[in-house]
Amino acid sequence: MSGLTKELVKKISKIKNEPKWMLENRLKGLELFKKTKLPTWGPSLKELNFKNITYYTDPNAPETNTWTKVPKKIKKTFDKLGIPKAEQKVLAGVGAQWDSNIIYHNILEKLEKQGVIFENMDTAVKKYPELIKKYFMKVVPISDHKFTMLHAACWSGGTFIFVPKNIKVERPLQSYFRMNSQRGGQFEHTLIILEEGAELHYIEGCSSPNYTENSLHAGCVEIYQKKDSKMRYSSIENWSKNVYNLNTKRALVHENAKIEWVTGNLGSKVAMVYPTSILIGKNATSESLGIAFANKNQNQDIGTKAIHIGKNTSSIIKSKSISINGGISTFRGLVSISKNAINSKSAVKCDALILDKKSISKTYPTIKQDNNQSECTHEATVGKIGEEEIFYLMSRGLTEEQATHLIVNGFISPIVKALPLEYALELNKLIEMEIQE
Amino acid sequence: MNLIIKESQEAVIRNQSNISIIAKPKTKSIIIIFEPIKLSIKLEQNSELSLYIFYKNSKVKKQITIKENSKLINNEIIINSNIENQTKLIGKNAVYENKNLLITSKESSINTEIFHEMQQTKSKIQNRCLVSKNAITKCKGKIFIPKSSIECESHQKSEAILLDPTAKYEASPILEIFTDQVICSHSANISYINPEKLFYLNSRGLNENLAITLILEAFTNTILQEIPELLATQSKVKILEVLK
C-alpha cells in the first residue's frame, strides 16, 4: 500500500482490529505529518519521496512460535542471518519481523511463568490495552518531530516487553527486523517497561536487501525504567545502502536505574539516530557506546542525548566513527543538565577516524549546564591512521590491509567488547567487509 | 580608524569603535585595543602580530585574514559582551592563536569560526569563562577544514566555572573536517568551585574567601599572565567589579 492517505491509515487500523484511541492517535499523527516540514538541519532528505514509499506490506504469513511453520522463503533469510541458531544458543526469546508484520515470536517458558511479557506489539495492543494506552508514545510524543508523526500514523509490528518487579532476565531477548519489499517502509514500535528492580538485555538487529529505489525506516523505541531497574539495549543496524534510517529511541530512567545503549550503525544511505536518556530520578545513570561506519554514498548522522533532570544523575557517552571512500560520519550530541539536577556528572568522548582523503567527519556537540554544582566534560579527536603505525605492523609481517584492519579493530574495541561475543564477532566481520569493498 | 603597519611597532588604541589593521610583510608588532565594536585585521605574508583586546558590555564583529607564514596571537579579556569572530587562514603556514577570558554577569556569547583555507595552517583556541549570578553564557566554536587543506592542525578548548546556582553555560564546539591528513581536537569542561578543594585550602589555614580567590586567580591567570601588564592590571580591577 503506497502513498500515505487517511484511507490507508484507517485501513491499517482496521486490519489490526485496533481500539478507537489508537486510530485517533494514527489520524492525529497523519494530520501533524502533513503540516510539518522536513528538518532544515542535518543530512539532506530531499531525495526521499513520500509518495513512492509502501507504508504497509503484509508478508501473508501468520505469526507462529515454531520456525517450521514460517514460510520457507522467509525462514531461509532468517537462517542466513543466524537467528534460529542464536535463539537455541544464547537467547531467552526471539521476535522476527518481515516488512510490516511479526512472523515469529517465542519466549522461554520459565520467563513466561515469571510474568515476563515478550509480545508482538500489534497483539499487545489488544491483549494489554490499559498498559499500552498508558505508555504508548508518551516518552516519545507524537508531535516530537516529522518522523514520529509519520510513525504514529502508520506504525506496524514491533515488540512489547514487560519485566515484572525484581525479575532479572538472565539471557538476552532479541528482535530482528527485516525490510524486504522494494520501496518499502518499516515503522515498528518497540515498547519496553521495566518494573522496580527488573533487569533486561534486549538486542535488536536490522537488515534489508539492496534495491535501486529508496526505502524508509522510521521506527520508534520507548523504554520506561522504574526505580533500581537495569537495562542494556544493543542494536546492530545494517540496513542496505538505499535506506533512510530515521529511528527515534528514548528512555525514561527513574531513581537508581541504569540504561546502557550499545549501538552499531553500518548500513543505510542516510541515518539520523540519536538515542536519548531522560534521567528523571535521583542517581539515574546512562551509558552510551556507539559506532558509526560511513562508506561510499553514506551519511551517518549519529549521536546520543542525555537530559539530566534528577539529582546526582550521571551520563557517559563514548562514540567512535569511521569514514571511508567518501562517506560522511557525523556525531551530533547533547548533554543538558537542568537547574535541579545538582551533583550531576557527564563525560562525552567522541573519536573519528578518517581512512582516506575523500571522506568527511563532522562533530556537533552541545553541552548545557544550568546549575553550579555539576560537572560536564567533553572531548573529541579527529585523525587518520598514522603511517608509522602501519609501517610498524608491516615490519612485523602484516600486509597493509591486515594492518589497517587491526588498527580499526583496536579503535572500536572498547565498544565492541560491550556486545555479546556472537554479535561482537559479527560486527568486526561486517566492518572488515566494508573496508575490503 | 585605519592602521597600516609598515614597520614593527607597539601601540595602544582607545576610543575607536571601528578599527582596520593591516600588517605589512616582515613586521612584528604588539597592539592593545580597548573596547572596539568592529574590527578588521589582515596579516600579509611573513608578518607577526600580537593583539590584546579588552571588551566590556560590547557587541563586536571581528574579521581576520592571515596570509602565508604569518602569525596572529590574539588574547582577549571579555566582560559581559557578545563577540562574533571569523578567521580565515588563507596562506600556507598561517597560524592563529586565540585565548579568551570571559567574565559574565548577564547574557553573553562568543562565536568563533575558523576556516583553514590553505594547507599546513594551524589554529588554537582557548576559552576560559567565569559565569556569575543570573548570567547565561554561550560559547560556540567552529573549525572548518576543506578537502584541499591537508596537514592542518586545529585545537579548541573551552572551560567554565559556574559561580552561582543561577548561572547557565552552553558550549558547542563544532568540527567539520573534509580530509584525512589533519590533527584536530576539541574539549569542553564545565565545573564549579569544588567543596573538596575549598576544604583542602581551609585545612591549610586559608579562610573561605581567600580560598575562593586563590582558585579563581589560578583559573584566570593562565590568560592574564599572557597579556601586557597595562591591560592585565586594568582587567583585574574590572573583573573584581563584576564578580563582586
XYZ file of C-alpha atoms in Angstrom:
681
model
C 0.000 0.000 0.000
C 1.944 3.026 -1.238
C 1.256 6.726 -0.643
C 0.084 7.939 2.734
C -3.622 8.787 2.926
C -6.314 8.919 5.602
C -7.923 5.869 3.993
C -4.686 3.876 4.244
C -4.243 4.789 7.898
C -7.828 3.721 8.645
C -7.261 0.511 6.700
C -4.117 -0.397 8.683
C -6.035 0.187 11.906
C -8.941 -1.918 10.648
C -6.692 -4.828 9.567
C -5.186 -4.817 13.027
C -8.588 -4.556 14.679
C -7.343 -1.789 16.955
C -9.168 0.119 19.680
C -10.574 3.554 18.821
C -7.893 5.521 20.724
C -5.162 4.004 18.580
C -6.940 5.031 15.358
C -7.299 8.537 16.796
C -3.550 8.515 17.544
C -2.825 7.463 13.975
C -5.035 10.167 12.460
C -3.501 12.818 14.717
C -0.032 11.679 13.558
C -1.083 11.883 9.903
C -2.530 15.373 10.293
C 0.606 16.673 12.021
C 2.894 14.909 9.495
C 1.211 16.687 6.584
C 1.567 20.083 8.269
C 5.202 19.669 9.323
C 8.170 20.485 7.113
C 11.316 18.378 6.781
C 14.097 19.266 9.257
C 16.388 22.014 7.972
C 19.454 20.697 9.822
C 21.415 17.503 9.270
C 21.722 15.449 6.065
C 19.515 16.273 3.092
C 16.268 14.255 2.910
C 15.133 15.798 -0.392
C 15.516 12.528 -2.328
C 13.093 10.796 -0.007
C 9.844 10.604 -1.970
C 6.993 10.010 0.475
C 4.565 9.256 -2.385
C 6.662 6.288 -3.526
C 7.035 4.579 -0.165
C 4.971 1.473 0.552
C 3.660 2.123 4.041
C 2.177 -1.287 4.768
C 3.218 -4.685 3.377
C 1.594 -7.791 4.778
C 4.016 -10.751 4.451
C 0.993 -13.084 4.239
C 2.414 -15.248 6.987
C 0.576 -15.615 10.281
C 2.602 -15.264 13.462
C 3.925 -18.532 14.880
C 6.175 -19.747 17.677
C 7.881 -22.543 15.731
C 10.309 -21.922 12.880
C 8.933 -24.945 10.921
C 5.668 -23.062 10.370
C 7.402 -19.965 8.950
C 7.165 -19.823 5.096
C 10.283 -21.377 3.507
C 11.489 -18.233 1.712
C 11.291 -16.152 4.879
C 12.811 -18.901 7.056
C 15.750 -19.192 4.620
C 16.581 -15.495 5.048
C 16.438 -15.681 8.847
C 18.555 -18.894 8.715
C 21.190 -16.967 6.756
C 21.060 -14.227 9.385
C 21.623 -16.906 12.037
C 18.541 -16.030 14.105
C 17.144 -19.561 14.861
C 20.655 -20.774 15.742
C 21.295 -17.843 18.075
C 17.923 -18.461 19.733
C 18.962 -22.014 20.662
C 22.354 -20.954 21.938
C 22.204 -17.654 23.766
C 18.790 -16.020 23.734
C 15.822 -16.155 26.080
C 13.347 -15.146 23.389
C 13.168 -14.049 19.758
C 10.844 -11.939 17.669
C 11.228 -11.697 13.902
C 9.518 -9.096 11.738
C 9.230 -9.332 7.921
C 8.223 -5.979 6.382
C 5.213 -4.699 8.348
C 4.318 -7.708 10.491
C 5.867 -10.019 13.061
C 6.061 -13.587 11.662
C 7.751 -15.364 14.569
C 7.671 -14.906 18.309
C 8.846 -17.171 21.086
C 9.978 -16.862 24.688
C 11.385 -19.339 27.241
C 8.614 -20.935 29.305
C 10.451 -20.139 32.542
C 10.284 -16.412 31.833
C 6.642 -16.583 30.862
C 5.879 -18.191 34.230
C 7.721 -15.354 35.982
C 5.355 -12.901 34.339
C 7.728 -11.579 31.678
C 5.795 -10.462 28.602
C 7.562 -10.583 25.223
C 4.913 -9.958 22.644
C 4.299 -8.701 19.152
C 3.251 -5.030 19.564
C 0.069 -5.484 17.479
C -1.065 -8.337 19.719
C -0.077 -6.423 22.876
C -2.408 -3.534 21.939
C -5.322 -5.980 22.067
C -4.083 -8.187 24.936
C -2.931 -5.453 27.353
C -4.962 -2.382 26.281
C -4.699 -0.413 29.555
C -0.931 -0.915 29.887
C -0.264 0.044 26.262
C -2.579 3.065 26.392
C -0.734 4.315 29.497
C 2.728 4.188 27.909
C 2.344 4.249 24.095
C 4.054 7.311 22.580
C 4.321 9.144 25.885
C 8.108 9.426 26.273
C 8.299 9.995 22.500
C 5.257 12.216 21.897
C 3.527 12.040 18.510
C 4.335 15.712 17.909
C 8.074 15.288 18.645
C 9.258 15.603 15.023
C 8.087 14.857 11.475
C 9.103 11.195 11.574
C 7.455 10.392 14.921
C 4.283 11.850 13.383
C 4.710 9.546 10.395
C 5.476 6.658 12.730
C 2.326 7.308 14.782
C 0.242 7.291 11.593
C 1.457 4.027 10.097
C 3.339 2.033 12.749
C 3.054 -1.722 12.427
C 4.646 -4.639 14.268
C 7.475 -4.291 16.731
C 7.940 -5.613 20.210
C 6.375 -5.160 23.621
C 8.377 -6.253 26.669
C 7.268 -6.081 30.273
C 9.550 -7.276 33.064
C 7.846 -7.511 36.490
C 9.278 -6.260 39.778
C 12.663 -7.739 40.765
C 12.781 -10.184 37.824
C 16.208 -10.396 36.262
C 16.142 -11.785 32.727
C 19.494 -13.554 32.557
C 19.689 -14.264 28.814
C 19.064 -11.514 26.239
C 15.781 -11.130 24.359
C 16.141 -10.342 20.679
C 14.078 -8.904 17.856
C 15.136 -8.934 14.237
C 13.584 -6.557 11.730
C 13.852 -7.383 8.041
C 12.576 -4.946 5.426
C 12.238 -6.966 2.247
C 9.898 -5.204 -0.159
C 11.079 -2.713 -2.756
C 10.457 0.997 -1.860
C 9.360 -0.389 1.485
C 8.776 1.403 4.725
C 9.185 -0.176 8.119
C 7.672 1.513 11.156
C 7.946 -0.974 14.006
C 7.240 0.185 17.547
C 9.252 -1.134 20.477
C 7.872 -0.546 23.956
C 9.826 -1.809 26.960
C 8.666 -1.446 30.561
C 10.934 -2.468 33.429
C 9.303 -2.513 36.834
C 11.240 -1.808 40.051
C 14.481 -3.780 40.331
C 13.975 -5.557 36.979
C 16.889 -6.294 34.652
C 16.959 -6.904 30.913
C 19.319 -7.122 27.961
C 17.493 -6.532 24.690
C 19.149 -6.932 21.293
C 17.820 -5.545 18.056
C 19.118 -6.423 14.602
C 18.015 -4.822 11.344
C 18.735 -5.519 7.676
C 17.262 -5.323 4.172
C 18.218 -6.332 0.602
C 19.514 -3.670 -1.765
C 17.131 -2.230 -4.341
C 17.661 0.724 -6.649
C 14.896 2.836 -5.098
C 14.950 4.443 -1.667
C 13.326 2.815 1.345
C 12.443 4.284 4.712
C 12.801 3.010 8.258
C 11.141 5.223 10.875
C 10.826 3.017 13.933
C 10.346 4.136 17.498
C 11.787 2.712 20.709
C 10.328 3.726 24.073
C 11.866 2.437 27.286
C 10.376 3.077 30.729
C 12.622 2.166 33.636
C 11.325 2.255 37.164
C 13.375 2.535 40.369
C 16.527 0.338 40.602
C 15.999 -1.286 37.195
C 18.814 -2.022 34.771
C 18.573 -2.188 31.026
C 21.010 -2.789 28.206
C 19.764 -2.042 24.712
C 22.087 -3.331 21.986
C 21.384 -2.775 18.329
C 23.229 -3.507 15.136
C 21.588 -1.623 12.293
C 22.850 -2.899 8.974
C 20.227 -1.620 6.558
C 21.063 -1.716 2.850
C 22.541 1.401 1.283
C 19.279 2.731 -0.141
C 17.533 3.025 3.225
C 16.802 6.260 5.086
C 17.101 5.189 8.718
C 15.272 7.831 10.767
C 14.737 5.981 14.017
C 13.742 7.532 17.365
C 14.957 5.881 20.579
C 14.290 7.228 24.041
C 14.435 6.000 27.636
C 12.838 7.480 30.749
C 15.078 6.471 33.640
C 13.855 6.707 37.242
C 15.657 6.626 40.603
C 18.811 4.455 40.802
C 18.002 2.931 37.411
C 20.621 2.443 34.708
C 20.339 2.400 30.932
C 23.117 1.253 28.616
C 22.870 1.925 24.893
C 25.241 -0.121 22.710
C 24.695 0.766 19.074
C 26.387 -0.088 15.798
C 25.283 1.759 12.650
C 26.715 0.359 9.442
C 24.225 0.365 6.608
C 21.750 2.997 5.368
C 22.056 5.764 2.817
C 21.233 8.341 5.465
C 20.985 7.547 9.160
C 19.725 10.018 11.743
C 19.614 8.152 15.047
C 20.085 9.809 18.442
C 19.299 7.509 21.411
C 18.197 9.713 24.304
C 18.230 9.086 28.045
C 15.969 11.241 30.192
C 17.431 10.856 33.673
C 14.440 11.869 35.722
C 15.130 10.069 39.000
C 17.770 10.612 41.656
C 21.038 8.696 40.934
C 19.839 7.569 37.492
C 22.683 6.759 35.110
C 23.120 6.410 31.386
C 25.983 4.915 29.454
C 26.090 5.104 25.722
C 28.569 3.366 23.451
C 28.206 3.862 19.718
C 29.999 3.044 16.484
C 29.150 4.555 13.122
C 30.687 3.380 9.871
C 30.209 5.528 6.770
C 31.207 4.078 3.393
C 30.690 5.436 -0.146
C 27.440 7.479 -0.578
C 26.569 7.030 3.083
C 25.782 9.789 5.541
C 25.760 8.557 9.140
C 24.413 11.326 11.369
C 24.565 9.629 14.755
C 24.680 10.866 18.324
C 23.443 10.498 21.858
C 21.494 12.791 24.137
C 21.469 12.816 27.920
C 18.934 15.025 29.680
C 19.722 15.309 33.401
C 16.661 16.231 35.468
C 17.140 14.328 38.742
C 19.805 14.996 41.366
C 23.104 13.009 41.341
C 22.487 11.743 37.816
C 25.384 10.730 35.609
C 25.969 10.050 31.930
C 28.841 8.698 29.898
C 28.860 8.964 26.114
C 31.533 7.252 24.037
C 31.261 7.491 20.304
C 33.555 6.187 17.568
C 33.132 6.879 13.893
C 34.944 5.675 10.802
C 34.650 7.218 7.330
C 35.951 5.612 4.146
C 35.516 6.027 0.339
C 33.921 9.475 0.653
C 31.483 8.521 3.432
C 30.284 11.215 5.846
C 30.121 10.456 9.548
C 28.696 12.984 11.973
C 28.457 12.996 15.744
C 25.566 15.149 16.960
C 25.264 15.041 20.726
C 23.506 16.887 23.505
C 24.099 16.928 27.242
C 21.702 19.090 29.190
C 21.942 19.479 32.968
C 18.887 21.250 34.332
C 18.738 23.620 37.272
C 17.553 20.984 39.733
C 19.971 18.259 38.611
C 22.591 19.175 41.188
C 25.662 16.958 41.746
C 25.279 15.544 38.249
C 28.173 14.442 36.109
C 28.589 13.927 32.412
C 31.522 12.856 30.267
C 31.440 12.795 26.485
C 34.198 11.417 24.293
C 33.987 11.109 20.546
C 36.753 9.944 18.266
C 36.667 9.967 14.495
C 38.909 8.043 12.141
C 39.113 9.145 8.505
C 40.548 6.385 6.317
C 41.128 8.327 3.088
C 41.310 11.808 1.569
C 37.751 11.725 0.164
C 35.969 11.068 3.446
C 34.389 13.553 5.833
C 33.966 13.783 9.585
C 31.789 16.296 11.433
C 31.203 16.828 15.143
C 28.341 18.918 16.575
C 28.237 18.560 20.338
C 26.164 20.806 22.602
C 26.635 20.956 26.348
C 24.241 22.940 28.527
C 24.611 23.312 32.252
C 22.099 25.268 34.332
C 23.412 24.767 37.860
C 26.744 25.296 39.558
C 27.012 22.004 41.393
C 27.558 19.702 38.437
C 30.380 18.820 36.105
C 30.482 18.256 32.369
C 33.401 17.291 30.205
C 33.612 16.787 26.502
C 36.477 15.813 24.269
C 36.766 14.900 20.646
C 39.545 13.971 18.268
C 39.702 13.560 14.503
C 42.562 11.877 12.749
C 43.780 9.243 10.320
C 45.743 6.042 10.798
C 49.370 7.035 11.284
C 51.822 5.919 8.638
C 54.216 4.942 11.419
C 51.628 2.584 12.955
C 51.055 0.905 9.578
C 54.812 0.698 8.940
C 55.422 -0.880 12.361
C 52.777 -3.579 11.802
C 54.008 -4.239 8.250
C 57.548 -4.674 9.570
C 56.077 -7.462 11.742
C 54.860 -9.297 8.633
C 51.311 -7.970 8.160
C 50.038 -6.705 4.826
C 48.831 -3.088 4.665
C 45.217 -4.279 4.596
C 45.706 -6.536 7.630
C 47.459 -3.724 9.488
C 44.556 -1.348 8.742
C 42.018 -3.935 9.980
C 43.988 -4.468 13.152
C 44.139 -0.740 13.909
C 40.436 -0.244 13.135
C 39.594 -3.224 15.395
C 41.641 -1.663 18.174
C 39.902 1.694 17.604
C 36.398 0.252 18.029
C 37.223 -2.467 20.586
C 36.066 -0.547 23.730
C 32.553 -0.528 22.269
C 32.571 -3.961 20.622
C 33.531 -5.508 23.982
C 30.149 -4.458 25.376
C 28.344 -6.707 22.870
C 27.702 -10.453 23.377
C 30.518 -12.468 21.751
C 28.485 -13.604 18.704
C 27.458 -10.049 17.886
C 30.923 -8.638 18.531
C 32.348 -11.123 16.013
C 29.612 -10.244 13.512
C 30.274 -6.517 13.887
C 34.023 -6.960 13.433
C 33.374 -9.086 10.326
C 30.918 -6.548 8.879
C 33.414 -3.715 9.331
C 36.193 -5.812 7.770
C 33.918 -6.486 4.760
C 33.087 -2.776 4.431
C 36.789 -1.834 4.371
C 37.548 -4.528 1.765
C 34.677 -3.368 -0.511
C 40.419 54.192 12.140
C 42.816 52.598 9.671
C 46.190 51.408 10.880
C 48.685 50.182 8.315
C 51.695 48.636 9.995
C 54.702 49.172 7.730
C 57.320 48.859 10.448
C 57.340 46.855 13.661
C 55.663 48.847 16.414
C 53.840 48.833 19.749
C 50.596 50.782 20.048
C 47.612 51.324 22.316
C 44.267 52.227 20.752
C 41.425 53.700 22.805
C 38.116 55.339 21.979
C 37.878 53.917 18.463
C 34.846 51.819 17.576
C 35.645 50.848 14.010
C 39.218 49.682 13.509
C 41.011 48.262 10.489
C 44.580 46.954 10.824
C 46.816 45.773 8.017
C 50.178 44.273 8.980
C 52.590 44.573 6.062
C 55.195 41.832 5.324
C 58.151 41.331 7.676
C 56.642 43.361 10.536
C 56.361 42.197 14.136
C 54.051 44.343 16.260
C 52.158 44.495 19.540
C 48.796 46.291 19.636
C 46.488 46.804 22.629
C 42.924 47.861 21.926
C 40.266 48.984 24.396
C 36.586 48.417 23.685
C 36.312 48.336 19.871
C 32.999 47.427 18.141
C 34.079 46.441 14.660
C 37.475 45.045 13.816
C 39.071 44.039 10.557
C 42.562 42.563 10.747
C 44.694 41.493 7.827
C 48.141 39.961 8.140
C 50.164 39.951 4.953
C 52.938 37.413 4.237
C 55.665 36.824 6.846
C 54.208 39.160 9.442
C 53.525 38.659 13.136
C 51.034 40.486 15.291
C 50.277 40.185 18.986
C 46.840 41.643 19.540
C 45.390 42.175 23.019
C 41.823 43.398 23.327
C 39.590 44.411 26.209
C 35.816 44.421 25.773
C 33.145 45.474 28.252
C 29.399 45.496 27.558
C 30.076 45.447 23.817
C 28.604 43.791 20.755
C 31.546 43.115 18.476
C 32.202 41.811 14.985
C 35.749 40.774 14.189
C 37.104 39.581 10.853
C 40.623 38.278 10.466
C 42.575 37.059 7.462
C 46.074 35.654 7.745
C 48.358 35.080 4.783
C 51.369 32.820 4.198
C 53.891 32.302 7.035
C 52.153 34.837 9.268
C 51.099 34.508 12.856
C 48.422 36.237 14.920
C 48.446 35.903 18.692
C 45.102 37.219 19.874
C 44.390 37.322 23.622
C 41.222 38.940 24.896
C 39.501 39.912 28.126
C 35.772 39.885 27.539
C 33.366 41.252 30.134
C 29.629 40.856 29.503
C 29.968 41.088 25.729
C 28.769 39.354 22.589
C 31.610 38.568 20.185
C 31.422 37.291 16.596
C 34.827 36.228 15.360
C 35.521 34.945 11.858
C 39.067 33.998 10.945
C 40.338 32.841 7.563
C 43.759 31.248 7.224
C 44.433 31.872 3.557
C 48.185 31.307 3.250
C 50.332 28.235 3.787
C 51.766 28.008 7.345
C 49.427 30.723 8.637
C 48.939 30.457 12.408
C 46.146 31.769 14.642
C 46.335 31.504 18.436
C 43.395 32.845 20.381
C 42.956 32.895 24.169
C 39.897 34.491 25.734
C 38.965 35.139 29.324
C 35.219 35.726 29.659
C 33.667 37.186 32.773
C 29.896 37.291 32.663
C 27.156 38.569 34.925
C 24.449 38.808 32.248
C 23.657 37.262 28.859
C 26.888 36.979 26.854
C 28.256 34.964 23.977
C 31.317 34.235 21.917
C 31.121 32.679 18.496
C 34.418 31.809 16.821
C 34.619 30.393 13.305
C 37.935 29.384 11.811
C 38.311 28.461 8.158
C 41.541 26.663 7.255
C 41.502 27.610 3.584
C 45.102 26.626 2.917
C 47.222 23.584 3.711
C 49.585 23.412 6.706
C 47.714 26.093 8.619
C 47.327 25.969 12.382
C 44.818 27.292 14.888
C 44.417 27.058 18.613
C 41.523 28.473 20.651
C 41.207 28.508 24.390
C 38.206 29.997 26.179
C 38.060 30.321 29.955
C 34.855 31.594 31.439
C 33.628 32.655 34.875
C 29.845 32.768 34.958
C 28.296 34.610 37.878
C 24.770 35.156 39.228
C 21.924 35.155 36.663
C 24.359 35.071 33.746
C 23.789 32.973 30.636
C 26.896 32.383 28.565
C 27.076 30.696 25.185
C 30.391 29.593 23.774
C 30.371 28.417 20.174
C 33.333 27.382 18.089
C 33.563 26.023 14.577
C 36.587 24.639 12.776
C 36.225 24.092 9.050
C 38.899 22.225 7.071
C 38.117 21.680 3.356
C 39.391 18.822 1.218
C 42.393 20.685 -0.196
C 43.724 21.846 3.194
C 45.917 18.896 4.080
C 48.299 18.765 7.061
C 46.347 21.288 9.101
C 46.249 21.313 12.865
C 43.474 22.734 14.995
C 42.599 22.577 18.674
C 39.708 24.081 20.637
C 39.420 24.130 24.404
C 36.618 25.602 26.450
C 36.500 25.693 30.252
C 33.912 27.294 32.512
C 33.337 27.721 36.211
C 29.768 28.449 37.288
C 29.867 30.653 40.379
C 26.209 30.699 41.331
C 23.245 28.278 41.212
C 21.514 30.646 38.756
C 24.453 30.713 36.318
C 23.991 28.940 32.977
C 26.549 27.888 30.389
C 26.292 26.334 26.957
C 29.183 25.091 24.817
C 29.045 23.835 21.250
C 32.445 23.195 19.721
C 31.892 22.075 16.128
C 34.348 20.310 13.830
C 33.775 19.991 10.057
C 36.649 18.036 8.542
C 36.758 17.114 4.849
C 40.201 15.489 4.627
C 42.122 12.784 6.478
C 45.530 14.424 6.845
C 44.705 16.600 9.842
C 45.170 16.682 13.582
C 42.075 18.097 15.258
C 40.701 18.035 18.747
C 38.289 19.857 20.952
C 37.396 19.673 24.588
C 34.947 21.392 26.901
C 34.679 21.351 30.647
C 32.020 22.913 32.863
C 32.530 22.802 36.605
C 32.129 24.716 39.841
C 34.211 25.570 42.875
C 34.542 22.146 44.339
C 33.844 21.989 48.117
C 36.642 19.414 48.430
C 39.161 21.865 47.009
C 37.867 24.551 49.363
C 38.111 22.176 52.311
C 41.710 21.353 51.397
C 42.638 25.043 51.279
C 40.718 25.734 54.522
C 42.663 22.939 56.215
C 45.854 24.737 55.155
C 44.776 27.840 57.088
C 43.061 29.894 54.359
C 39.589 31.219 55.097
C 36.839 30.544 52.545
C 37.031 33.919 50.774
C 40.765 33.658 50.386
C 40.497 30.078 49.166
C 37.914 31.033 46.506
C 40.080 33.963 45.405
C 43.057 31.650 45.062
C 41.128 29.140 42.945
C 39.745 31.889 40.680
C 43.152 33.531 40.368
C 44.662 30.248 39.240
C 41.883 29.869 36.690
C 42.183 33.383 35.260
C 45.957 33.765 35.479
C 46.574 31.347 32.599
C 45.314 34.099 30.320
C 46.080 37.211 32.397
C 49.751 36.225 32.553
C 49.929 36.281 28.781
C 48.720 39.836 28.244
C 50.717 43.055 28.735
C 50.742 44.460 32.263
C 48.875 47.638 31.276
C 45.889 45.599 30.173
C 46.208 42.961 32.890
C 46.083 45.487 35.723
C 43.034 47.238 34.330
C 41.321 43.902 33.584
C 41.823 42.647 37.139
C 40.070 45.731 38.542
C 37.133 45.348 36.138
C 36.877 41.589 36.785
C 36.674 42.172 40.528
C 33.962 44.798 39.984
C 31.850 42.325 38.018
C 32.418 39.380 40.349
C 31.567 41.382 43.473
